Tab-separated table of C-alpha atoms in Angstrom:
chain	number	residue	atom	x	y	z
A	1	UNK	CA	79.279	113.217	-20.369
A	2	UNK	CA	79.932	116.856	-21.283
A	3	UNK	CA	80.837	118.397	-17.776
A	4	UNK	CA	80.365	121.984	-18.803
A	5	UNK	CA	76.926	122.426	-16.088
A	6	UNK	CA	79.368	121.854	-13.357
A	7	UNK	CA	81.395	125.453	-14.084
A	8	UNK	CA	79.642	127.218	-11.509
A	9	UNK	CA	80.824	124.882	-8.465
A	10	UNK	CA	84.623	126.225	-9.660
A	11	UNK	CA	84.168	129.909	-9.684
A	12	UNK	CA	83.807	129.652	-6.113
A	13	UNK	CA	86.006	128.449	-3.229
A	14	UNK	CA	85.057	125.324	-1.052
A	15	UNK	CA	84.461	123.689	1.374
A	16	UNK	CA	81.545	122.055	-0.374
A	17	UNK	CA	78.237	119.999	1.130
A	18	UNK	CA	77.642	117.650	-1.620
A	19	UNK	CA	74.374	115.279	-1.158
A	20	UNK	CA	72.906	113.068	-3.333
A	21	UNK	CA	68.697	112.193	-2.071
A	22	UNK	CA	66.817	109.788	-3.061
A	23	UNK	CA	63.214	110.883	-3.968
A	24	UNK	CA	61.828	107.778	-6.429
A	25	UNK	CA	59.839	106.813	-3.003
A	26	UNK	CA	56.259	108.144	-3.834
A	27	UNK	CA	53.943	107.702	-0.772
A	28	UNK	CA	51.485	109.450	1.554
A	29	UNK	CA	54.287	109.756	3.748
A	30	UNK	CA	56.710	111.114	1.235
A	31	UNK	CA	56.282	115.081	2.201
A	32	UNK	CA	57.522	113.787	6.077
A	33	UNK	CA	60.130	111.466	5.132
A	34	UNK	CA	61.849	114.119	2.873
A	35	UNK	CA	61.553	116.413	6.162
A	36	UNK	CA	63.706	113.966	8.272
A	37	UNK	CA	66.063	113.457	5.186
A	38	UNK	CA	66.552	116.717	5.141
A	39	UNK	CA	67.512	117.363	9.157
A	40	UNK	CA	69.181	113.854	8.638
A	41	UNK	CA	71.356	115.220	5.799
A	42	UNK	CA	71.638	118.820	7.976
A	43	UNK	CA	72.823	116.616	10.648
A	44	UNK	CA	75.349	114.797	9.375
A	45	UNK	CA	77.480	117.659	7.365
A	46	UNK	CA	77.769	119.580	10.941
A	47	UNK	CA	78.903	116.450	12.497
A	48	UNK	CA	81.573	116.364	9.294
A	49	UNK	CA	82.359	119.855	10.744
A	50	UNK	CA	80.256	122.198	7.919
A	51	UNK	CA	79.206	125.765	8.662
A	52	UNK	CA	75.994	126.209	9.950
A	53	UNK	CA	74.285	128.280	7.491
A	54	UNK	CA	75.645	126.052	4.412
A	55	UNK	CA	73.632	122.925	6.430
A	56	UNK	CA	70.744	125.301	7.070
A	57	UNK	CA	70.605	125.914	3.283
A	58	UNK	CA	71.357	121.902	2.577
A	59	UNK	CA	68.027	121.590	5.005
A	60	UNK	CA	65.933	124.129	3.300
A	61	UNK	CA	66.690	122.793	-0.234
A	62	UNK	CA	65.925	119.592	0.726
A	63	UNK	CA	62.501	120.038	2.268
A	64	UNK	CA	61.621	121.767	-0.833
A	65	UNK	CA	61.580	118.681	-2.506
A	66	UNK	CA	58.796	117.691	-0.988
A	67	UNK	CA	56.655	119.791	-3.247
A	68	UNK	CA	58.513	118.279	-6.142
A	69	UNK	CA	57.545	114.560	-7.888
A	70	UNK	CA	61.555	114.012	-9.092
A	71	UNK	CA	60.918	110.807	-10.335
A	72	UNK	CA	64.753	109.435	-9.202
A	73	UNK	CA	66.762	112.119	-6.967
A	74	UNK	CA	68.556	115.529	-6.697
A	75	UNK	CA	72.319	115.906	-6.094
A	76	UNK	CA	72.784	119.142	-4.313
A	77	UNK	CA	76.245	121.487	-3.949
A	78	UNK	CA	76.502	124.097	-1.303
A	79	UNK	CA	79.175	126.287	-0.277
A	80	UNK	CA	79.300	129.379	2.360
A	81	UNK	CA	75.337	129.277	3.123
A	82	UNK	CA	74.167	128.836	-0.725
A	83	UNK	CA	73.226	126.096	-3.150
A	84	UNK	CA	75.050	126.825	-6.353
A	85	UNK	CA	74.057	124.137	-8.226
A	86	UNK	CA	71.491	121.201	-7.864
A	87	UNK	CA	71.213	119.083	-10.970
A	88	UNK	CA	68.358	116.610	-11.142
A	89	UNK	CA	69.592	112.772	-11.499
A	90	UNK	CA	68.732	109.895	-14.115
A	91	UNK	CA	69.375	107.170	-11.700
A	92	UNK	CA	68.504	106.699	-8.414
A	93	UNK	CA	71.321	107.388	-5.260
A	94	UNK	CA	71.213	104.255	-2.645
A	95	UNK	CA	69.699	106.686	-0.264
A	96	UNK	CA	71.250	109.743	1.344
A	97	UNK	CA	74.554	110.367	0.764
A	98	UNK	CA	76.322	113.317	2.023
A	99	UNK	CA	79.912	114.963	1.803
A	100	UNK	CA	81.800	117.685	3.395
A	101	UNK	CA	85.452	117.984	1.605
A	102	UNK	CA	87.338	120.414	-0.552
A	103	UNK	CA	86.124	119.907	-3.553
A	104	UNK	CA	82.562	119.144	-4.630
A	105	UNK	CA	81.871	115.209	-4.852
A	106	UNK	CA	81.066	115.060	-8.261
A	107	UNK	CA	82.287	111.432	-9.391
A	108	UNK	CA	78.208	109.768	-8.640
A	109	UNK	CA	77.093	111.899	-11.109
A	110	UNK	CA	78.647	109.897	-13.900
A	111	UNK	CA	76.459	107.503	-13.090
A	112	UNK	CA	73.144	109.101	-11.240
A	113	UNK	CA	73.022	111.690	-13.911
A	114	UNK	CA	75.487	111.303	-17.084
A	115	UNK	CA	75.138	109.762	-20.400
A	116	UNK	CA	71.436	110.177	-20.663
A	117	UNK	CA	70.813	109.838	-24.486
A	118	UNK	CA	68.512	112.293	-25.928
A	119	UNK	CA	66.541	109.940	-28.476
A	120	UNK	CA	64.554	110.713	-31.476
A	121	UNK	CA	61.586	107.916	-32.286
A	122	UNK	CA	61.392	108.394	-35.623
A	123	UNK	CA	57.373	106.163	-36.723
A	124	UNK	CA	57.589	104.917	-40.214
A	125	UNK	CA	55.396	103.875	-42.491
A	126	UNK	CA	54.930	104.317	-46.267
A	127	UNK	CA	53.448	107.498	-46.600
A	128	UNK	CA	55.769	109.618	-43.789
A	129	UNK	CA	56.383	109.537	-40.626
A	130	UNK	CA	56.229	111.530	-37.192
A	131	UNK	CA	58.745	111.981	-34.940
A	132	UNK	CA	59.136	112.167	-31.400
A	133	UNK	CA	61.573	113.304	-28.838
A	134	UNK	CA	61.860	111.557	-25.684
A	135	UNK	CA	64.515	111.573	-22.908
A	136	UNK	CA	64.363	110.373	-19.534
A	137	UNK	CA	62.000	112.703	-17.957
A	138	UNK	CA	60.115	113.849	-21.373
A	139	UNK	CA	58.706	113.181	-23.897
A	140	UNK	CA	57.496	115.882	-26.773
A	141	UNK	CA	56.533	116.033	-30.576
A	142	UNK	CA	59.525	117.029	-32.937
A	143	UNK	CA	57.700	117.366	-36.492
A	144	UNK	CA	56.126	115.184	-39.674
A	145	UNK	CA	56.799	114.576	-43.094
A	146	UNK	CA	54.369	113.517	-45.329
A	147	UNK	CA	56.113	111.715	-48.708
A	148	UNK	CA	53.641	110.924	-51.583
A	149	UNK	CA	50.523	109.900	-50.520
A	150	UNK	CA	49.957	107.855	-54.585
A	151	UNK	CA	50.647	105.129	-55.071
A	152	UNK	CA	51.553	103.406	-51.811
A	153	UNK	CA	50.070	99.825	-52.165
A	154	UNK	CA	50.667	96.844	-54.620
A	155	UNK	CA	48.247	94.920	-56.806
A	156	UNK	CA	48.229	91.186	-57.433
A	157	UNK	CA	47.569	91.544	-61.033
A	158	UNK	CA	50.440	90.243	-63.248
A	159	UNK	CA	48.872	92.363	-66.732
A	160	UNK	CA	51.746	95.276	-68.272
A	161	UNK	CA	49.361	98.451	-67.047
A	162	UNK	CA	49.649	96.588	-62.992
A	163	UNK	CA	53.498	96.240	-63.465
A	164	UNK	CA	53.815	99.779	-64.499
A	165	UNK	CA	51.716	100.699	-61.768
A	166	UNK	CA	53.954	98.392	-59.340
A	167	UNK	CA	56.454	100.060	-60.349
A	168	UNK	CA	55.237	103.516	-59.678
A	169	UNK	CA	54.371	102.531	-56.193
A	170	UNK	CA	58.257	100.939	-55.348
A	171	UNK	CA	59.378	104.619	-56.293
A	172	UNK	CA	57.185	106.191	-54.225
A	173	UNK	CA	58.502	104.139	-51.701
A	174	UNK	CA	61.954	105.069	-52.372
A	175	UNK	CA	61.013	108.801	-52.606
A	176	UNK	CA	59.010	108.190	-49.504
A	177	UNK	CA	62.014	106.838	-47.685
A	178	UNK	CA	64.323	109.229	-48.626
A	179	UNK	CA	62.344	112.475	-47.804
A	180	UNK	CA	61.535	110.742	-44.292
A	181	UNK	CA	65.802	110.181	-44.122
A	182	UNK	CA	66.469	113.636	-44.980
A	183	UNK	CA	63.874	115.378	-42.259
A	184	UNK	CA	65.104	112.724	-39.598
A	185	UNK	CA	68.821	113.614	-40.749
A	186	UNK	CA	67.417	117.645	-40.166
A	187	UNK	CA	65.461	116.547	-36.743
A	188	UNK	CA	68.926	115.029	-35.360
A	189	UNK	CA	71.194	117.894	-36.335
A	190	UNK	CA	68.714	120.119	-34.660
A	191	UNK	CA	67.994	118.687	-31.416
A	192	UNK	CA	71.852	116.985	-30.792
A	193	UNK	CA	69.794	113.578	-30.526
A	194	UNK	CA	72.256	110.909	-29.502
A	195	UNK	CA	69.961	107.653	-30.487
A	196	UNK	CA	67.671	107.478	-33.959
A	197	UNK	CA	64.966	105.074	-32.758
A	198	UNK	CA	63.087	103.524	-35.974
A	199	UNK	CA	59.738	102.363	-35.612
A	200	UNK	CA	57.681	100.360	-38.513
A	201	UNK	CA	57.503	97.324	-40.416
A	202	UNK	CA	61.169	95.645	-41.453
A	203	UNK	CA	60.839	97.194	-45.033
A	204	UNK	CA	60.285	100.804	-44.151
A	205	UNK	CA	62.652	101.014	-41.502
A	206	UNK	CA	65.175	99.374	-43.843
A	207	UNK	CA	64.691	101.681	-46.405
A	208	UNK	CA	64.663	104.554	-44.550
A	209	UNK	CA	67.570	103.629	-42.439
A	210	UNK	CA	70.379	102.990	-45.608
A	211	UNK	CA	69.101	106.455	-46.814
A	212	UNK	CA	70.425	108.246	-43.540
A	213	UNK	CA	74.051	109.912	-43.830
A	214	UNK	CA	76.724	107.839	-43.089
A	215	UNK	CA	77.643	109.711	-39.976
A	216	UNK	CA	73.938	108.628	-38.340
A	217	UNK	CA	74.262	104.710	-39.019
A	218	UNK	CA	75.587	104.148	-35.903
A	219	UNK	CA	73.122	106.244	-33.833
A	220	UNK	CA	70.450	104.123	-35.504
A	221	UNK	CA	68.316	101.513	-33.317
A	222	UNK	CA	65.114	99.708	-35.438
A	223	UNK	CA	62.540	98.389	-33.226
A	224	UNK	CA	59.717	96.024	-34.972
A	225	UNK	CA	56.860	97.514	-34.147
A	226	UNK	CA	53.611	97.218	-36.619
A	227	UNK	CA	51.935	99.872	-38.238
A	228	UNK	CA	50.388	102.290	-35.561
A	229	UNK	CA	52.164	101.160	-32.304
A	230	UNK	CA	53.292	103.684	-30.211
A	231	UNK	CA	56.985	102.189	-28.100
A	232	UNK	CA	56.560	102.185	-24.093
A	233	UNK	CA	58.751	103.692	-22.019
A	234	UNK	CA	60.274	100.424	-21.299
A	235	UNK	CA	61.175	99.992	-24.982
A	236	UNK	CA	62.727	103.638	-25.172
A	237	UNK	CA	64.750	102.762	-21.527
A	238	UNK	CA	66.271	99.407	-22.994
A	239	UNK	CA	67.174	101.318	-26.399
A	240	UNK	CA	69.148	103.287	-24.305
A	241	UNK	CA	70.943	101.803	-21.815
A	242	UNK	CA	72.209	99.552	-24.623
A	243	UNK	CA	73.281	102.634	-26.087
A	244	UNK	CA	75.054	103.664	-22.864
A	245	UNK	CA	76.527	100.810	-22.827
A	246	UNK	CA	77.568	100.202	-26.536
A	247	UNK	CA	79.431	103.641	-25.629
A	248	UNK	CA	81.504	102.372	-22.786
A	249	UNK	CA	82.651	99.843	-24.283
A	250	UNK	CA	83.954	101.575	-27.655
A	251	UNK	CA	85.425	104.226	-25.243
A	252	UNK	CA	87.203	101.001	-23.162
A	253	UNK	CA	88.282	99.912	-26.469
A	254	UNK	CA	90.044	103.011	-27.805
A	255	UNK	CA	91.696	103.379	-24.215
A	256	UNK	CA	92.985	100.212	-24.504
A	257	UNK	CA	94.263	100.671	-27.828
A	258	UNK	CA	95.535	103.678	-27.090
A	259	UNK	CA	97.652	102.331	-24.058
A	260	UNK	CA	100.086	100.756	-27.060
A	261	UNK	CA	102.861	102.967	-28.247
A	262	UNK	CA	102.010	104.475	-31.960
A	263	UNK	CA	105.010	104.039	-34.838
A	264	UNK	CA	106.411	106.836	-33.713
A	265	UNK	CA	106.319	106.046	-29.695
A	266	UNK	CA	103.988	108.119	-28.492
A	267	UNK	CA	101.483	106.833	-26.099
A	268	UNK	CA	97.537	107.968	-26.293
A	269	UNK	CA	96.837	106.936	-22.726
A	270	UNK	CA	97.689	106.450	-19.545
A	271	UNK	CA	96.245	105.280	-16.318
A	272	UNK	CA	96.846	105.286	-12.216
A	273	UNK	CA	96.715	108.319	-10.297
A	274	UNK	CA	100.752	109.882	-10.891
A	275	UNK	CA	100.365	109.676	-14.370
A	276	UNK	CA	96.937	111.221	-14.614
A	277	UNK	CA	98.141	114.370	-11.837
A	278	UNK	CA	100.928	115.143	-14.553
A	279	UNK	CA	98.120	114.964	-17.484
A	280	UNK	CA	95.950	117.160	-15.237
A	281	UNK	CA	98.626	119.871	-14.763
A	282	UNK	CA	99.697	119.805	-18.236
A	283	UNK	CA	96.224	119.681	-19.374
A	284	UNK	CA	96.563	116.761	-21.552
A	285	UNK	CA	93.397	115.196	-20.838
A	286	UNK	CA	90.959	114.633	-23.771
A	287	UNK	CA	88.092	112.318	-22.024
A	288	UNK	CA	88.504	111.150	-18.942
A	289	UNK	CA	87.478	107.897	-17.851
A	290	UNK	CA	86.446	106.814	-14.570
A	291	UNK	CA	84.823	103.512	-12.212
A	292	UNK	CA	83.338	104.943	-9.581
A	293	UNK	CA	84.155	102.236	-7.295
A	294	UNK	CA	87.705	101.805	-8.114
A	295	UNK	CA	89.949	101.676	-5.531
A	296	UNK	CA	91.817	104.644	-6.910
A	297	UNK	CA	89.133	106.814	-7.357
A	298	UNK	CA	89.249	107.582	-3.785
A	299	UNK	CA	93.087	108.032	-3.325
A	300	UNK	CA	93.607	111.457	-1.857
A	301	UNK	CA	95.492	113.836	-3.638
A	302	UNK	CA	96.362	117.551	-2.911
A	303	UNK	CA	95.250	120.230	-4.508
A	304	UNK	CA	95.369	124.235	-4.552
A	305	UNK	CA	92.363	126.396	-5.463
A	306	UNK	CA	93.610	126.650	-9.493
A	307	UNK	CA	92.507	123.093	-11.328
A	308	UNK	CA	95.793	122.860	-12.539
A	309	UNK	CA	97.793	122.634	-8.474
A	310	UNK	CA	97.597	118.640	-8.515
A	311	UNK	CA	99.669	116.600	-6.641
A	312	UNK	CA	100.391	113.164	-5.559
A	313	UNK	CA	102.135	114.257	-2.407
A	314	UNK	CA	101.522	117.412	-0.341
A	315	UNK	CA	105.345	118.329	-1.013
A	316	UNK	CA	104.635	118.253	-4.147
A	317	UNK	CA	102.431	121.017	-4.106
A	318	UNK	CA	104.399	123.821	-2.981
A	319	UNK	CA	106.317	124.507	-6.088
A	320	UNK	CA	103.168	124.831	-7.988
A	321	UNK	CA	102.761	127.942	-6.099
A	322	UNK	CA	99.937	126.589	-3.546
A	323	UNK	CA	101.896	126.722	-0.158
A	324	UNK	CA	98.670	125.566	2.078
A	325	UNK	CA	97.411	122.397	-0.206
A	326	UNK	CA	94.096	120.420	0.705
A	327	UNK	CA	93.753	116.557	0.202
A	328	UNK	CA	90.767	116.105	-1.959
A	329	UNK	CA	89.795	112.722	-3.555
A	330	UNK	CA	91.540	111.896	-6.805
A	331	UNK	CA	88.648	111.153	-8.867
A	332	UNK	CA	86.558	114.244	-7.938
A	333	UNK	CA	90.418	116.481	-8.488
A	334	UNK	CA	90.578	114.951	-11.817
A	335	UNK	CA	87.014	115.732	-13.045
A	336	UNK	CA	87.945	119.768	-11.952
A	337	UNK	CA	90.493	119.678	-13.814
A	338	UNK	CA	88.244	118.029	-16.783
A	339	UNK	CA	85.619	120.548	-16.739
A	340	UNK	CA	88.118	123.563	-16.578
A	341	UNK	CA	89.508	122.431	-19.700
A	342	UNK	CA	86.800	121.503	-21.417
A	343	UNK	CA	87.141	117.406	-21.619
A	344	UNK	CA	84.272	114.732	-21.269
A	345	UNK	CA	84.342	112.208	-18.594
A	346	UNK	CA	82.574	108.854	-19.117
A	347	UNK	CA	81.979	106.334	-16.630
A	348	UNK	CA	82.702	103.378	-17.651
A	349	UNK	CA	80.773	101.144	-15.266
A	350	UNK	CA	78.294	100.035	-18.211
A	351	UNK	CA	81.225	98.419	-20.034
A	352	UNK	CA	81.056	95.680	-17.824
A	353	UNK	CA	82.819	94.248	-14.571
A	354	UNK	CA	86.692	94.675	-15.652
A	355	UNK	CA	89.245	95.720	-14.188
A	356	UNK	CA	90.153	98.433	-16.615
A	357	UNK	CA	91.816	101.012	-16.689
A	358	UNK	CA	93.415	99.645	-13.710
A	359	UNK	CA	92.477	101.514	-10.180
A	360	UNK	CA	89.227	102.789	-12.245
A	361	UNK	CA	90.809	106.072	-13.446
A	362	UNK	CA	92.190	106.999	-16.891
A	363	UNK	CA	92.015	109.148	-19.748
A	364	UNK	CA	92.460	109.473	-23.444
A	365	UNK	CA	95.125	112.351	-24.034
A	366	UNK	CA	95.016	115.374	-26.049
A	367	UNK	CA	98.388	115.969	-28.143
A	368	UNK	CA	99.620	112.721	-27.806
C-alpha cells in the first residue's frame, strides 16, 4: 500500500481522534443511526480525555455522512478541533471504533482501505476489443481498438483458394491480437492498473495474452466469458482479492527468504519490535509488513514528534534528543516512520493464518 495520502496527519502535532464508522448499513433509519454514531463516537474520545472542539468536529464530520451513500465506511483523523484527513475505506470496520493516542491509528487501514487493485477488463474478441476500468467504487470506459475487421471467420472448404483464405484470416487474428496487446500494454501504463482482466473465448484471450510484455504476464487474470458478456461485480471482486492475496503471499515469501543471511552475511530482514525501532531510526525500512492483530503490533513504544525518535524504552529516548517521549503503539510508530520515508506497508493478513513474521511486524530493508 503506498502510504504517501497519510503525509498530512505528520505535518501536524497530535493528540489524534482516529475513528473508523461503519456506513454499509443502508436503511430508512440510516440518517438517525449515523446521528447517534456520531454523539456515540463524540462521547467516547472525551471520556478518553480529547479536547472538546476536536470531538465536536469528530461529531460534525460524522453526521455528515448521513447525506453520503459510502458503500463500506470512513476512517476519520482529527487533531486540535479539525479533520485533516478522512479517507474513504474498501472494507467494512466491525462498527465504531474510536482512538485518542499520540499518534494517528493508522494500522486498520491496511486492511479497511489498502491494496485495492485498480483493474483493467480488457473484452476480447476477434475484431478488437474495449476496455474498461473498474475499482472498488467505479467503474468507467478506458478506450477501443478496432484490429482488421477482414477476414475474421473460417470456411469449411478444403479447395487451395479456401486455404489461402484460411490463412489470411489466422493472420488477421494474429494482427488482431497483437494491436489489442499493444493498446492494453498503453491502457495499463497509463492508468497504473494493478490487474489485466481478459475477457473472451479461450483462443482470443490466449492470443492476446502471450502478446503482452513480459513485465504484464503476471498482472494478467483470463476469465471465460463468451462473446458479448459483460463480468459482474462479483467476478471483478474475486479477481481481486485473489490478487490481494497472491501479493501477500509473494511479499511473505521474499521476507522469509530474506530472513537468511546472503554469501556475504548480510541479512534482508528482520522482525520483532527492537530490531524494527533501530531500522526505523536508521531508516532502513523498504516495505513494511504488518498483521494487524499480532500481538506486537500493539506493544507500546516511545516516540518524539520527529519519525525518526523511536524507542523501545522511554530511557531510550532521551539521547535522541526528545526529553518528554510519548508511548504510542508500535505498529502505528512504525508506519510514521514508513510514510516519512517513503516505504510501502502491506498487510499481510491475506497470506493466510501464520504466524509470520513473528509478533505480526516486519520489514524488508533498504541497503541491506
Amino acid at each position: 500500500m503506498d502510504l504517501a495520502f497519510l503525509h498530512p496527519l505528520y505535518e501536524h502535532p497530535g493528540p489524534w481522534a482516529s475513528v473508523y464508522a461503519d456506513t454499509s448499513r443502508h436503511t430508512e433509519d440510516t440518517p438517525h443511526e449515523r446521528s447517534l454514531t456520531a454523539r456515540a463516537a463524540a462521547t467516547e474520545l472525551a471520556g478518553q480525555g480529547a479536547d472538546e472542539s476536536t470531538c465536536e468536529a469528530v461529531r460534525a464530520a460524522l453526521e455528515e455522512l448521513r447525506h453520503s451513500p459510502e458503500p463500506h465506511g470512513r476512517a476519520l483523523f482529527a487533531t486540535a478541533g479539525e479533520v485533516v484527513l478522512d479517507p474513504p475505506l474498501a472494507a467494512s470496520p466491525r462498527g465504531l471504533s474510536v482512538h485518542w493516542s499520540a499518534l494517528p491509528h493508522t494500522a486498520p487501514l491496511l486492511d479497511l482501505a489498502g491494496e485495492d487493485p485498480l483493474c483493467v477488463v480488457a473484452y476480447v474478441d476477434r475484431k478488437g476489443a474495449d476496455f474498461e476500468l473498474r475499482g472498488a467504487r467505479s467503474s468507467e470506459d478506458a478506450g477501443s481498438v478496432a484490429g482488421r475487421q477482414w477476414p475474421v471467420h473460417r470456411t469449411s472448404s478444403s479447395d487451395w483458394s479456401e486455404r489461402h483464405f484460411q490463412l489470411k484470416v489466422e493472420n488477421t487474428w494474429e494482427h488482431n491480437a497483437a494491436e489489442i496487446a499493444d493498446a492494453l500494454a498503453v491502457c495499463q501504463e497509463e492508468t497504473r492498473a494493478d490487474l489485466l482482466i481478459l475477457v473472451g473465448d479461450d483462443r482470443e484471450r490466449r492470443a492476446v495474452h502471450e502478446r503482452l510484455p513480459q513485465r504484464l504476464h503476471d498482472l494478467v487474470v483470463e476469465a471465460p466469458h463468451g462473446p458479448g458478456s459483460r463480468l459482474l461485480d462479483q467476478d471483478v471482486e474475486r479477481a481481486r482479492a485473489e490478487h490481494v492475496h497472491r501479493r501477500a503471499a509473494e511479499e511473505l515469501e521474499r521476507f522469509i527468504a530474506a530472513r537468511a543471511p546472503d554469501a556475504e552475511g548480510h541479512i534482508g530482514a528482520v522482525e520483532g519490535v527492537p530490531a524494527l525501532v533501530e531500522a526505523a531510526r536508521e531508516h532502513r525500512i523498504d516495505e513494511l509488513l504488518i498483521r494487524p492483530d499480532g500481538p506486537d503490533a500493539h506493544r507500546e513504544v516511545w516516540v518524539g514528534e520527529a519519525p525518526d525518535q523511536l524507542a523501545v524504552r522511554r530511557t531510550d529516548a532521551k539521547p535522541l534528543g526528545e526529553p518528554n517521549p510519548w508511548p504510542a503503539r508500535a505498529d502505528d510508530a512504525l508506519l510514521r516512520s514508513a510514510v516519512t520515508t517513503g516505504a510501502p506497508a502491506l498487510s499481510v493478513t491475506a497470506a493466510g493464518p501464520q504466524d509470520t513474521p513473528a509478533g505480526g511486524l516486519g520489514a524488508l530493508l533498504r541497503w541491506a
